PDB file of C-alpha atoms in Angstrom:
ATOM      1  CA  UNK A1255      42.267  51.834 -32.046  1.00  0.00           C
ATOM      2  CA  UNK A1256      42.234  48.433 -34.005  1.00  0.00           C
ATOM      3  CA  UNK A1257      44.684  45.688 -33.188  1.00  0.00           C
ATOM      4  CA  UNK A1258      46.638  44.253 -35.432  1.00  0.00           C
ATOM      5  CA  UNK A1259      48.289  40.537 -34.920  1.00  0.00           C
ATOM      6  CA  UNK A1260      51.083  39.165 -36.369  1.00  0.00           C
ATOM      7  CA  UNK A1261      53.733  35.975 -35.944  1.00  0.00           C
ATOM      8  CA  UNK A1262      56.875  35.172 -37.545  1.00  0.00           C
ATOM      9  CA  UNK A1263      58.970  31.896 -37.689  1.00  0.00           C
ATOM     10  CA  UNK A1264      62.803  32.521 -38.673  1.00  0.00           C
ATOM     11  CA  UNK A1265      64.275  29.419 -39.270  1.00  0.00           C
ATOM     12  CA  UNK A1266      67.742  28.900 -37.235  1.00  0.00           C
ATOM     13  CA  UNK A1267      69.788  29.029 -40.324  1.00  0.00           C
ATOM     14  CA  UNK A1268      68.472  32.739 -41.112  1.00  0.00           C
ATOM     15  CA  UNK A1269      68.173  34.272 -37.816  1.00  0.00           C
ATOM     16  CA  UNK A1270      71.655  35.565 -38.146  1.00  0.00           C
ATOM     17  CA  UNK A1271      70.164  38.169 -40.692  1.00  0.00           C
ATOM     18  CA  UNK A1272      67.549  39.429 -37.980  1.00  0.00           C
ATOM     19  CA  UNK A1273      69.915  39.968 -34.876  1.00  0.00           C
ATOM     20  CA  UNK A1274      69.509  43.880 -35.167  1.00  0.00           C
ATOM     21  CA  UNK A1275      65.957  43.326 -34.330  1.00  0.00           C
ATOM     22  CA  UNK A1276      65.243  44.357 -30.581  1.00  0.00           C
ATOM     23  CA  UNK A1277      62.349  46.228 -29.850  1.00  0.00           C
ATOM     24  CA  UNK A1278      59.660  46.972 -32.984  1.00  0.00           C
ATOM     25  CA  UNK A1279      58.355  50.051 -31.449  1.00  0.00           C
ATOM     26  CA  UNK A1280      61.735  51.658 -31.740  1.00  0.00           C
ATOM     27  CA  UNK A1281      62.349  50.548 -35.505  1.00  0.00           C
ATOM     28  CA  UNK A1282      62.181  53.777 -37.852  1.00  0.00           C
ATOM     29  CA  UNK A1283      60.106  53.435 -41.097  1.00  0.00           C
ATOM     30  CA  UNK A1284      62.979  52.862 -43.526  1.00  0.00           C
ATOM     31  CA  UNK A1285      64.117  50.088 -41.166  1.00  0.00           C
ATOM     32  CA  UNK A1286      60.986  48.486 -40.820  1.00  0.00           C
ATOM     33  CA  UNK A1287      60.674  48.633 -44.810  1.00  0.00           C
ATOM     34  CA  UNK A1288      64.366  46.933 -44.867  1.00  0.00           C
ATOM     35  CA  UNK A1289      63.644  44.376 -42.609  1.00  0.00           C
ATOM     36  CA  UNK A1290      60.357  43.564 -44.460  1.00  0.00           C
ATOM     37  CA  UNK A1291      62.574  43.198 -47.583  1.00  0.00           C
ATOM     38  CA  UNK A1292      64.490  40.550 -45.770  1.00  0.00           C
ATOM     39  CA  UNK A1293      61.704  38.576 -44.416  1.00  0.00           C
ATOM     40  CA  UNK A1294      60.429  38.531 -48.252  1.00  0.00           C
ATOM     41  CA  UNK A1295      63.516  36.804 -49.329  1.00  0.00           C
ATOM     42  CA  UNK A1296      64.483  34.793 -46.792  1.00  0.00           C
ATOM     43  CA  UNK A1297      63.099  31.350 -45.492  1.00  0.00           C
ATOM     44  CA  UNK A1298      60.957  33.229 -42.665  1.00  0.00           C
ATOM     45  CA  UNK A1299      57.045  32.222 -42.518  1.00  0.00           C
ATOM     46  CA  UNK A1300      55.104  35.225 -41.430  1.00  0.00           C
ATOM     47  CA  UNK A1301      51.612  35.930 -41.289  1.00  0.00           C
ATOM     48  CA  UNK A1302      49.015  39.232 -40.231  1.00  0.00           C
ATOM     49  CA  UNK A1303      45.692  39.239 -39.064  1.00  0.00           C
TER      50      UNK A1303
END
């Protein structure tokens, strides 16, 4: 199937907000959506390609 690549930089000051992420394949859809909202409101930088 298609390949999607992404990268994310989470500054040390924001890292505590993402300690519950260990294996993206084990995240539920709801949890992924919650994490995406947190990423959007944090100082994290991300890109998808």
